[in-house]
């Protein structure tokens, strides 16, 4: 296992998919083989098992490694340990540990026993003849050997096989004699040169010497993770004949000392000391008669030292290996590991490949014929076991020859690795391989974050490769059914329906397998894309078995061959043939086999029966049951731990002998190794999360195991023990009761299984537990534990989310939801779904997840205490213990689950320009600025097709043909017709529309006539939807282009309205002109928009000065006049309602016999320009979107009542598409879109948010009441009761409200009006309203501010500031006339203001200027200016500091004593448009600031450090400090209430922007800049160079750049 990176040649070969020598992949496991004699080291092995192994295991787990000890002599009888087959198994296991272990791999415990020499199990013919020749003179010995060995003609070359020896508790005389005879014969044959020294060693060496030779002495590259612990007993030779001493040394059958063995042991120790002295760890013990007595202090001390040395040595070897790997770390190592995993499996699969030559040739011919033009992918299908995988691997191997040119071959055997199990990881690995192979840029991080973007990148990448016109690309994906998502979705969304030239996709799929082929056929509809893989011929089947036998150096006797062919009449299923081979390879030439079963299923049942006969039914049933029951497979270490928890298995194992320890109980590893060897190729090794897991290799075997061993209660029992293991219920010293047959009473024993915390260390999560535990709790029926340990555990949710992403969490909830009757689960799942925008923006780390969950679920904590309430309490506990500065939610303030938002979906690289629903197929078609048409499955919230072809922005999309087809128009002046089910393009039309991007373009489909009309500028084209032929072309006057076009099917007419208000009529069948007239109802106005009414055959047209006209072939009439230009017109589906948008308003009209009349007396108002609207499915609501990114839902059945204000995607809402009860909202300025459910009012809801759109909110009574301008009537102020979630009252102000301030102590509400008046309302009374008149008539109030003690009020107008005193009074405070009035005398206006107790006023201007004015002295001090509008100014509570914020996201902290800035904080990211508000904490230690990127930050006043940053999904209007945090109303209508928790020591502080994408904080300190400047002056004078350098390096106290 090389630690260095791969060579360039190897990397290139891997990327191109070429077979060849494959380097061993690195391992994430530590597997230590323990070598010792059987009885000599019992105490040592138990001591290590008790203390040392758990310590090393914990150490390994902290480094993300799995730990396994292989001690094949633990827990078995002496006869099993010395069995001749055990030696082979030990050496095989030792080789496995050396091959896979990271660091330590071999530990020998060497004492004073050499151990027995095993009898060879197999002697080749030539070696046998050499031995036989030496034994001819001794007939008795020759007869003994001949009796125990039989000639097997089926091995190649023929050999002699050892037959079973007699049984007994000790080595019988017969076996000892046989060993002695063979040793003598080998000695003589070696002397004569008839056998090699290596062959001679087979008769001379004990098991432990074989193991030390293999694990240490034969190594050519140093010790490589080996250690030998040597125990030497002083003066043992003097006491060698004492009984107690004889137990520690080798002795003969008669009890005498075995001097030969002692000499061999001495030689072995000498060889170790000479060849590998560095591995020896010697322990010298004084002789004692009770040496192994637990009370012997010297022995106890020795065992303790042994354990400590084992731990230190193993940990050191692990660390050294980790350092080597880190030093030689390969960039993109995960990709190369993935490629070589599949190439390695492919090489195995093709070794016995035969036949299929005709099919291979046909595939090659098809590839060559389609290489130069677009074509469909190829699907190879057939039943399980038909040989699809081997065929795909052979195709990959022969691809350069089949295609006849240079190729890059990408092969994935799906489901055999973690990255090939789900579509997202699969496409990611393919994209990386293709990009590297062709030298293309790798997919950027923002692409990898969203599955939709990965799919789009994959499809685009195929076209990019095609355009290079260089090497062909072939992607082979075997077993599409093994991709997890294939079973959940109705389609295979990532599957390209067409391949461009020089790109080929070949898939294999199982026919009749859970409808997978049906899902593929939803995308690939061409029948010629499907090729069936048929059975092999009888001759090919026989040839396959001959190849397999030859590869394993076996053959069959003629009789056995006849029996085999007779059992496989006409069998051409490679799977069944391989099962027959696995059985036949075990036949010796003297074996009389039983007839084979006729079907693969029967063969598998017979296989299970044979395994049961050899290993016991219980062990086979439980081992296979555990492997099949696991979610992704089990590692060997996990399986042995699970078996150690299975009381039934342990009772069966220890039925005839007692376990070796009285303190702990484990399953004997040897029994598993024997069973694993007999299972052979039935088990597959799969890389998952860096570990190698065992899984059943054949789908059919898994089904047989389920039928045979997992029916009824057995299934739940297997899952139950697996759940116990992954819970860690019996780990870390927790003992488990068991009654063993030979003991007869319950024993409470430690099972020594691996601990299972959620986190092994701060950065290493227990991925195996996270993936397996929910599955096993669910299937064992332990639903309460599932809720407690998984779904209702914030620790679990946090760990799962941080380590695996939001998708993995949602998968867990989706897995469990169908089986649990728990409505609360839906709330938690939806809350996690709503976290996505924050996670995409900020990355997923614990504080974000805890904040999101608590701030969304807190609303339901009382009403749903069992799950939601418990999660909230856990989140609160986590915040209390958090060691880092953090903002702690005290109430719910993020949009709660159960609201209208169904999903926020991201997938496009550019903004969205067109949307259309396919209701019948539950699809949403989205067009984008970069010419992509994406088709979304709105049930799965997944992109099913990325339709490429357009080279310009998609202008419009129309869906027709019962939602199965769509036509799109683009700026590239083409129309494209798409099949939405298959994702294939039907045809492309060069439409030749206008080049001017400002000219509107429209599409009208007449399904009855199968015609599409395309209108753009002064052109209208009619195209046949079947043939793409031009039916007619209409060209108008280019100097008077058409603004509106309608295809009126009921009139068979095309109607156009031009910029000059000319109406033209044309035949929609022939394009012939039918008339032209000028609009009579409109004078001096230009059309701006239009909408057709198909039933009456009219068009409604809006105009530039607000007119709305009804136009038809018979003439036109004025419907109404709006105050401003008509921005858009929308008509309801039944054409009974019309919505007209103008400025910031929407007016609704109701259809009547004459046209339309006004539906409501009031218009629907936004705070910004309304861009679009959509009616609900039953015309009971209308949804409107505006430029300020807000969406408003209005009730039409309640005369325009505002039902909800929804936050869009942070950009102007210019697209709304209604489909049934769902509405999708999007913007050309955002790559995301949101889907809203208009029926959300029927779900359980949190208290209603206050409906404020202005951001002019004020708060009183510590957040109990919210004040804001009333919706629809800004001359009133709504008083909102937050606890009740409803309007309590409204204050009449008689003029539009411009700003609001609350004096909490004085209990006053100040309302600044557009008229310049400030009305003062006592909060406890509605009668005594005070009026503060403006200094000049008709000057609107811009802003107001109260001093911290509420003694003064500052009122700012454009260039005037009034300062008034607030004096105590009865029944309410008295406000005197202005104490001071001053003018700014500047051309720009005041944008923010603050007032101090000593009559100093700070005010900021719209151009960024900032001033401090002393009213008492009439002095003004200019402060250093911001670069843009000052959005807020706040004074500290002690009035020594001030903070100002501006639109360029700059915060300045000012020292008011010297009128200079103390710190500057500039904050830039790709989303942030500036600072909205700020305030000081009550103790003036921190500044809380609300940013327009919808986040809140906390800034240290002491040193300018950024302490915390929190994304709150909405713009915060103002921040009001509380005793330990703040409250803040948001544009979402919720009141944030948070505690800021900052540990006294911030040494371990995390970077609050650690995961923030493209964010830069820069803090500048004036003190440091002045020091730097002073140092610069010294440098200029030739002094202080070193000091200057030091100061300069600290010029900026904090810079965080996260890319």
PDB file of N, CA and C in Angstrom, residues 913-987:
ATOM      1  N   UNK A 913     -36.448  33.237 -16.744  1.00  0.00           N
ATOM      2  CA  UNK A 913     -37.125  34.209 -17.613  1.00  0.00           C
ATOM      3  C   UNK A 913     -38.496  33.740 -18.089  1.00  0.00           C
ATOM      4  N   UNK A 914     -38.814  32.465 -17.906  1.00  0.00           N
ATOM      5  CA  UNK A 914     -40.112  31.961 -18.367  1.00  0.00           C
ATOM      6  C   UNK A 914     -40.486  30.738 -17.545  1.00  0.00           C
ATOM      7  N   UNK A 915     -41.799  30.571 -17.293  1.00  0.00           N
ATOM      8  CA  UNK A 915     -42.285  29.403 -16.560  1.00  0.00           C
ATOM      9  C   UNK A 915     -43.647  28.999 -17.104  1.00  0.00           C
ATOM     10  N   UNK A 916     -43.895  27.684 -17.105  1.00  0.00           N
ATOM     11  CA  UNK A 916     -45.211  27.180 -17.516  1.00  0.00           C
ATOM     12  C   UNK A 916     -45.427  25.830 -16.847  1.00  0.00           C
ATOM     13  N   UNK A 917     -46.680  25.585 -16.427  1.00  0.00           N
ATOM     14  CA  UNK A 917     -47.020  24.335 -15.734  1.00  0.00           C
ATOM     15  C   UNK A 917     -47.543  23.296 -16.713  1.00  0.00           C
ATOM     16  N   UNK A 918     -47.228  22.030 -16.387  1.00  0.00           N
ATOM     17  CA  UNK A 918     -47.880  20.882 -17.010  1.00  0.00           C
ATOM     18  C   UNK A 918     -48.630  20.179 -15.881  1.00  0.00           C
ATOM     19  N   UNK A 919     -49.868  20.568 -15.663  1.00  0.00           N
ATOM     20  CA  UNK A 919     -50.620  20.045 -14.521  1.00  0.00           C
ATOM     21  C   UNK A 919     -50.883  18.552 -14.644  1.00  0.00           C
ATOM     22  N   UNK A 920     -51.175  18.104 -15.871  1.00  0.00           N
ATOM     23  CA  UNK A 920     -51.497  16.689 -16.045  1.00  0.00           C
ATOM     24  C   UNK A 920     -50.322  15.797 -15.643  1.00  0.00           C
ATOM     25  N   UNK A 921     -49.107  16.249 -15.929  1.00  0.00           N
ATOM     26  CA  UNK A 921     -47.921  15.438 -15.628  1.00  0.00           C
ATOM     27  C   UNK A 921     -47.203  15.921 -14.368  1.00  0.00           C
ATOM     28  N   UNK A 922     -47.790  16.933 -13.694  1.00  0.00           N
ATOM     29  CA  UNK A 922     -47.208  17.480 -12.466  1.00  0.00           C
ATOM     30  C   UNK A 922     -45.769  17.957 -12.690  1.00  0.00           C
ATOM     31  N   UNK A 923     -45.596  18.696 -13.763  1.00  0.00           N
ATOM     32  CA  UNK A 923     -44.286  19.215 -14.137  1.00  0.00           C
ATOM     33  C   UNK A 923     -44.319  20.737 -14.176  1.00  0.00           C
ATOM     34  N   UNK A 924     -43.170  21.352 -13.982  1.00  0.00           N
ATOM     35  CA  UNK A 924     -42.994  22.786 -14.167  1.00  0.00           C
ATOM     36  C   UNK A 924     -41.835  22.988 -15.142  1.00  0.00           C
ATOM     37  N   UNK A 925     -42.106  23.726 -16.214  1.00  0.00           N
ATOM     38  CA  UNK A 925     -41.088  23.986 -17.239  1.00  0.00           C
ATOM     39  C   UNK A 925     -40.532  25.388 -16.991  1.00  0.00           C
ATOM     40  N   UNK A 926     -39.211  25.468 -16.883  1.00  0.00           N
ATOM     41  CA  UNK A 926     -38.543  26.714 -16.523  1.00  0.00           C
ATOM     42  C   UNK A 926     -37.536  27.065 -17.603  1.00  0.00           C
ATOM     43  N   UNK A 927     -37.625  28.298 -18.128  1.00  0.00           N
ATOM     44  CA  UNK A 927     -36.645  28.794 -19.099  1.00  0.00           C
ATOM     45  C   UNK A 927     -35.715  29.795 -18.435  1.00  0.00           C
ATOM     46  N   UNK A 928     -34.448  29.819 -18.860  1.00  0.00           N
ATOM     47  CA  UNK A 928     -33.450  30.630 -18.175  1.00  0.00           C
ATOM     48  C   UNK A 928     -32.721  31.567 -19.128  1.00  0.00           C
ATOM     49  N   UNK A 929     -31.950  32.469 -18.531  1.00  0.00           N
ATOM     50  CA  UNK A 929     -31.204  33.460 -19.300  1.00  0.00           C
ATOM     51  C   UNK A 929     -30.121  32.834 -20.175  1.00  0.00           C
ATOM     52  N   UNK A 930     -29.587  31.676 -19.757  1.00  0.00           N
ATOM     53  CA  UNK A 930     -28.530  31.058 -20.547  1.00  0.00           C
ATOM     54  C   UNK A 930     -29.058  30.046 -21.556  1.00  0.00           C
ATOM     55  N   UNK A 931     -30.365  30.090 -21.855  1.00  0.00           N
ATOM     56  CA  UNK A 931     -30.925  29.276 -22.908  1.00  0.00           C
ATOM     57  C   UNK A 931     -31.327  27.873 -22.505  1.00  0.00           C
ATOM     58  N   UNK A 932     -31.232  27.566 -21.219  1.00  0.00           N
ATOM     59  CA  UNK A 932     -31.596  26.233 -20.738  1.00  0.00           C
ATOM     60  C   UNK A 932     -33.108  26.168 -20.496  1.00  0.00           C
ATOM     61  N   UNK A 933     -33.706  25.038 -20.841  1.00  0.00           N
ATOM     62  CA  UNK A 933     -35.088  24.753 -20.449  1.00  0.00           C
ATOM     63  C   UNK A 933     -35.021  23.570 -19.486  1.00  0.00           C
ATOM     64  N   UNK A 934     -35.411  23.800 -18.237  1.00  0.00           N
ATOM     65  CA  UNK A 934     -35.371  22.755 -17.217  1.00  0.00           C
ATOM     66  C   UNK A 934     -36.787  22.284 -16.931  1.00  0.00           C
ATOM     67  N   UNK A 935     -36.953  20.966 -16.852  1.00  0.00           N
ATOM     68  CA  UNK A 935     -38.266  20.384 -16.556  1.00  0.00           C
ATOM     69  C   UNK A 935     -38.187  19.785 -15.157  1.00  0.00           C
ATOM     70  N   UNK A 936     -39.021  20.317 -14.255  1.00  0.00           N
ATOM     71  CA  UNK A 936     -39.021  19.881 -12.858  1.00  0.00           C
ATOM     72  C   UNK A 936     -40.214  18.968 -12.589  1.00  0.00           C
ATOM     73  N   UNK A 937     -39.954  17.872 -11.877  1.00  0.00           N
ATOM     74  CA  UNK A 937     -41.027  17.030 -11.339  1.00  0.00           C
ATOM     75  C   UNK A 937     -41.418  17.647  -9.996  1.00  0.00           C
ATOM     76  N   UNK A 938     -42.624  18.197  -9.914  1.00  0.00           N
ATOM     77  CA  UNK A 938     -42.998  18.946  -8.724  1.00  0.00           C
ATOM     78  C   UNK A 938     -43.495  18.057  -7.588  1.00  0.00           C
ATOM     79  N   UNK A 939     -43.585  16.765  -7.804  1.00  0.00           N
ATOM     80  CA  UNK A 939     -43.831  15.855  -6.689  1.00  0.00           C
ATOM     81  C   UNK A 939     -42.521  15.528  -5.973  1.00  0.00           C
ATOM     82  N   UNK A 940     -41.480  15.291  -6.760  1.00  0.00           N
ATOM     83  CA  UNK A 940     -40.192  14.922  -6.196  1.00  0.00           C
ATOM     84  C   UNK A 940     -39.288  16.125  -5.962  1.00  0.00           C
ATOM     85  N   UNK A 941     -39.679  17.301  -6.518  1.00  0.00           N
ATOM     86  CA  UNK A 941     -38.840  18.495  -6.440  1.00  0.00           C
ATOM     87  C   UNK A 941     -37.461  18.215  -7.023  1.00  0.00           C
ATOM     88  N   UNK A 942     -37.458  17.530  -8.166  1.00  0.00           N
ATOM     89  CA  UNK A 942     -36.213  17.194  -8.839  1.00  0.00           C
ATOM     90  C   UNK A 942     -36.322  17.547 -10.314  1.00  0.00           C
ATOM     91  N   UNK A 943     -35.203  17.987 -10.882  1.00  0.00           N
ATOM     92  CA  UNK A 943     -35.159  18.203 -12.324  1.00  0.00           C
ATOM     93  C   UNK A 943     -35.145  16.849 -13.015  1.00  0.00           C
ATOM     94  N   UNK A 944     -36.036  16.658 -13.976  1.00  0.00           N
ATOM     95  CA  UNK A 944     -36.027  15.390 -14.713  1.00  0.00           C
ATOM     96  C   UNK A 944     -35.401  15.548 -16.096  1.00  0.00           C
ATOM     97  N   UNK A 945     -35.376  16.776 -16.614  1.00  0.00           N
ATOM     98  CA  UNK A 945     -34.716  16.981 -17.906  1.00  0.00           C
ATOM     99  C   UNK A 945     -34.045  18.350 -17.915  1.00  0.00           C
ATOM    100  N   UNK A 946     -32.841  18.397 -18.430  1.00  0.00           N
ATOM    101  CA  UNK A 946     -32.168  19.654 -18.764  1.00  0.00           C
ATOM    102  C   UNK A 946     -32.148  19.718 -20.293  1.00  0.00           C
ATOM    103  N   UNK A 947     -32.966  20.599 -20.858  1.00  0.00           N
ATOM    104  CA  UNK A 947     -33.127  20.657 -22.312  1.00  0.00           C
ATOM    105  C   UNK A 947     -32.213  21.743 -22.868  1.00  0.00           C
ATOM    106  N   UNK A 948     -31.191  21.317 -23.571  1.00  0.00           N
ATOM    107  CA  UNK A 948     -30.212  22.254 -24.125  1.00  0.00           C
ATOM    108  C   UNK A 948     -30.414  22.386 -25.632  1.00  0.00           C
ATOM    109  N   UNK A 949     -30.009  23.483 -26.146  1.00  0.00           N
ATOM    110  CA  UNK A 949     -30.143  23.739 -27.581  1.00  0.00           C
ATOM    111  C   UNK A 949     -30.181  25.217 -27.872  1.00  0.00           C
ATOM    112  N   UNK A 950     -30.979  25.957 -27.091  1.00  0.00           N
ATOM    113  CA  UNK A 950     -31.018  27.408 -27.285  1.00  0.00           C
ATOM    114  C   UNK A 950     -29.667  28.015 -26.928  1.00  0.00           C
ATOM    115  N   UNK A 951     -29.273  29.015 -27.672  1.00  0.00           N
ATOM    116  CA  UNK A 951     -28.019  29.715 -27.390  1.00  0.00           C
ATOM    117  C   UNK A 951     -28.261  31.113 -26.843  1.00  0.00           C
ATOM    118  N   UNK A 952     -29.509  31.464 -26.655  1.00  0.00           N
ATOM    119  CA  UNK A 952     -29.851  32.763 -26.087  1.00  0.00           C
ATOM    120  C   UNK A 952     -30.938  32.595 -25.045  1.00  0.00           C
ATOM    121  N   UNK A 953     -31.246  33.681 -24.384  1.00  0.00           N
ATOM    122  CA  UNK A 953     -32.255  33.678 -23.325  1.00  0.00           C
ATOM    123  C   UNK A 953     -33.594  33.127 -23.817  1.00  0.00           C
ATOM    124  N   UNK A 954     -34.216  32.302 -22.986  1.00  0.00           N
ATOM    125  CA  UNK A 954     -35.543  31.777 -23.308  1.00  0.00           C
ATOM    126  C   UNK A 954     -36.566  32.872 -23.010  1.00  0.00           C
ATOM    127  N   UNK A 955     -37.301  33.299 -24.025  1.00  0.00           N
ATOM    128  CA  UNK A 955     -38.238  34.419 -23.865  1.00  0.00           C
ATOM    129  C   UNK A 955     -39.596  33.955 -23.358  1.00  0.00           C
ATOM    130  N   UNK A 956     -40.075  32.821 -23.858  1.00  0.00           N
ATOM    131  CA  UNK A 956     -41.388  32.339 -23.418  1.00  0.00           C
ATOM    132  C   UNK A 956     -41.479  30.829 -23.652  1.00  0.00           C
ATOM    133  N   UNK A 957     -42.344  30.192 -22.863  1.00  0.00           N
ATOM    134  CA  UNK A 957     -42.565  28.747 -22.946  1.00  0.00           C
ATOM    135  C   UNK A 957     -44.063  28.509 -22.895  1.00  0.00           C
ATOM    136  N   UNK A 958     -44.560  27.622 -23.757  1.00  0.00           N
ATOM    137  CA  UNK A 958     -45.983  27.246 -23.750  1.00  0.00           C
ATOM    138  C   UNK A 958     -46.080  25.724 -23.709  1.00  0.00           C
ATOM    139  N   UNK A 959     -46.917  25.227 -22.782  1.00  0.00           N
ATOM    140  CA  UNK A 959     -47.124  23.782 -22.626  1.00  0.00           C
ATOM    141  C   UNK A 959     -48.461  23.413 -23.265  1.00  0.00           C
ATOM    142  N   UNK A 960     -48.508  22.282 -23.953  1.00  0.00           N
ATOM    143  CA  UNK A 960     -49.759  21.841 -24.589  1.00  0.00           C
ATOM    144  C   UNK A 960     -49.740  20.318 -24.686  1.00  0.00           C
ATOM    145  N   UNK A 961     -50.683  19.767 -25.448  1.00  0.00           N
ATOM    146  CA  UNK A 961     -50.803  18.306 -25.656  1.00  0.00           C
ATOM    147  C   UNK A 961     -50.939  17.583 -24.324  1.00  0.00           C
ATOM    148  N   UNK A 962     -51.905  18.032 -23.500  1.00  0.00           N
ATOM    149  CA  UNK A 962     -52.159  17.439 -22.183  1.00  0.00           C
ATOM    150  C   UNK A 962     -50.902  17.435 -21.308  1.00  0.00           C
ATOM    151  N   UNK A 963     -50.146  18.492 -21.431  1.00  0.00           N
ATOM    152  CA  UNK A 963     -48.970  18.643 -20.584  1.00  0.00           C
ATOM    153  C   UNK A 963     -47.784  17.803 -20.972  1.00  0.00           C
ATOM    154  N   UNK A 964     -47.795  17.201 -22.152  1.00  0.00           N
ATOM    155  CA  UNK A 964     -46.696  16.318 -22.544  1.00  0.00           C
ATOM    156  C   UNK A 964     -45.696  16.994 -23.469  1.00  0.00           C
ATOM    157  N   UNK A 965     -46.051  18.152 -24.033  1.00  0.00           N
ATOM    158  CA  UNK A 965     -45.141  18.827 -24.943  1.00  0.00           C
ATOM    159  C   UNK A 965     -45.055  20.302 -24.579  1.00  0.00           C
ATOM    160  N   UNK A 966     -43.958  20.911 -24.981  1.00  0.00           N
ATOM    161  CA  UNK A 966     -43.780  22.347 -24.758  1.00  0.00           C
ATOM    162  C   UNK A 966     -43.027  22.922 -25.936  1.00  0.00           C
ATOM    163  N   UNK A 967     -43.290  24.181 -26.203  1.00  0.00           N
ATOM    164  CA  UNK A 967     -42.535  24.888 -27.233  1.00  0.00           C
ATOM    165  C   UNK A 967     -41.943  26.133 -26.592  1.00  0.00           C
ATOM    166  N   UNK A 968     -40.678  26.391 -26.905  1.00  0.00           N
ATOM    167  CA  UNK A 968     -39.972  27.525 -26.300  1.00  0.00           C
ATOM    168  C   UNK A 968     -39.449  28.440 -27.392  1.00  0.00           C
ATOM    169  N   UNK A 969     -39.446  29.730 -27.084  1.00  0.00           N
ATOM    170  CA  UNK A 969     -38.903  30.741 -27.996  1.00  0.00           C
ATOM    171  C   UNK A 969     -37.735  31.426 -27.293  1.00  0.00           C
ATOM    172  N   UNK A 970     -36.701  31.739 -28.068  1.00  0.00           N
ATOM    173  CA  UNK A 970     -35.476  32.259 -27.468  1.00  0.00           C
ATOM    174  C   UNK A 970     -34.983  33.482 -28.210  1.00  0.00           C
ATOM    175  N   UNK A 971     -34.079  34.200 -27.556  1.00  0.00           N
ATOM    176  CA  UNK A 971     -33.427  35.335 -28.200  1.00  0.00           C
ATOM    177  C   UNK A 971     -32.552  34.900 -29.368  1.00  0.00           C
ATOM    178  N   UNK A 972     -32.222  33.606 -29.418  1.00  0.00           N
ATOM    179  CA  UNK A 972     -31.436  33.135 -30.563  1.00  0.00           C
ATOM    180  C   UNK A 972     -32.284  33.016 -31.829  1.00  0.00           C
ATOM    181  N   UNK A 973     -33.585  33.450 -31.726  1.00  0.00           N
ATOM    182  CA  UNK A 973     -34.507  33.535 -32.866  1.00  0.00           C
ATOM    183  C   UNK A 973     -34.914  32.152 -33.375  1.00  0.00           C
ATOM    184  N   UNK A 974     -34.909  31.178 -32.440  1.00  0.00           N
ATOM    185  CA  UNK A 974     -35.394  29.842 -32.795  1.00  0.00           C
ATOM    186  C   UNK A 974     -36.552  29.456 -31.890  1.00  0.00           C
ATOM    187  N   UNK A 975     -37.367  28.540 -32.417  1.00  0.00           N
ATOM    188  CA  UNK A 975     -38.386  27.859 -31.627  1.00  0.00           C
ATOM    189  C   UNK A 975     -37.957  26.403 -31.526  1.00  0.00           C
ATOM    190  N   UNK A 976     -38.181  25.806 -30.342  1.00  0.00           N
ATOM    191  CA  UNK A 976     -37.853  24.389 -30.172  1.00  0.00           C
ATOM    192  C   UNK A 976     -39.038  23.685 -29.531  1.00  0.00           C
ATOM    193  N   UNK A 977     -39.382  22.550 -30.115  1.00  0.00           N
ATOM    194  CA  UNK A 977     -40.497  21.747 -29.617  1.00  0.00           C
ATOM    195  C   UNK A 977     -39.920  20.572 -28.842  1.00  0.00           C
ATOM    196  N   UNK A 978     -40.421  20.393 -27.595  1.00  0.00           N
ATOM    197  CA  UNK A 978     -39.855  19.391 -26.690  1.00  0.00           C
ATOM    198  C   UNK A 978     -40.920  18.379 -26.271  1.00  0.00           C
ATOM    199  N   UNK A 979     -40.497  17.134 -26.132  1.00  0.00           N
ATOM    200  CA  UNK A 979     -41.323  16.121 -25.480  1.00  0.00           C
ATOM    201  C   UNK A 979     -40.961  16.141 -24.004  1.00  0.00           C
ATOM    202  N   UNK A 980     -41.897  16.536 -23.148  1.00  0.00           N
ATOM    203  CA  UNK A 980     -41.601  16.702 -21.728  1.00  0.00           C
ATOM    204  C   UNK A 980     -41.423  15.374 -21.010  1.00  0.00           C
ATOM    205  N   UNK A 981     -41.966  14.293 -21.558  1.00  0.00           N
ATOM    206  CA  UNK A 981     -41.837  12.989 -20.898  1.00  0.00           C
ATOM    207  C   UNK A 981     -40.475  12.361 -21.185  1.00  0.00           C
ATOM    208  N   UNK A 982     -40.044  12.437 -22.429  1.00  0.00           N
ATOM    209  CA  UNK A 982     -38.765  11.825 -22.786  1.00  0.00           C
ATOM    210  C   UNK A 982     -37.609  12.802 -22.697  1.00  0.00           C
ATOM    211  N   UNK A 983     -37.928  14.109 -22.721  1.00  0.00           N
ATOM    212  CA  UNK A 983     -36.860  15.108 -22.717  1.00  0.00           C
ATOM    213  C   UNK A 983     -36.191  15.286 -24.056  1.00  0.00           C
ATOM    214  N   UNK A 984     -36.803  14.772 -25.103  1.00  0.00           N
ATOM    215  CA  UNK A 984     -36.183  14.852 -26.418  1.00  0.00           C
ATOM    216  C   UNK A 984     -36.754  16.023 -27.217  1.00  0.00           C
ATOM    217  N   UNK A 985     -35.883  16.608 -28.013  1.00  0.00           N
ATOM    218  CA  UNK A 985     -36.306  17.701 -28.884  1.00  0.00           C
ATOM    219  C   UNK A 985     -36.932  17.117 -30.147  1.00  0.00           C
ATOM    220  N   UNK A 986     -38.130  17.592 -30.472  1.00  0.00           N
ATOM    221  CA  UNK A 986     -38.815  17.081 -31.665  1.00  0.00           C
ATOM    222  C   UNK A 986     -38.308  17.791 -32.917  1.00  0.00           C
ATOM    223  N   UNK A 987     -38.188  19.108 -32.840  1.00  0.00           N
ATOM    224  CA  UNK A 987     -37.593  19.834 -33.966  1.00  0.00           C
ATOM    225  C   UNK A 987     -37.202  21.243 -33.540  1.00  0.00           C
TER     226      UNK A 987
END
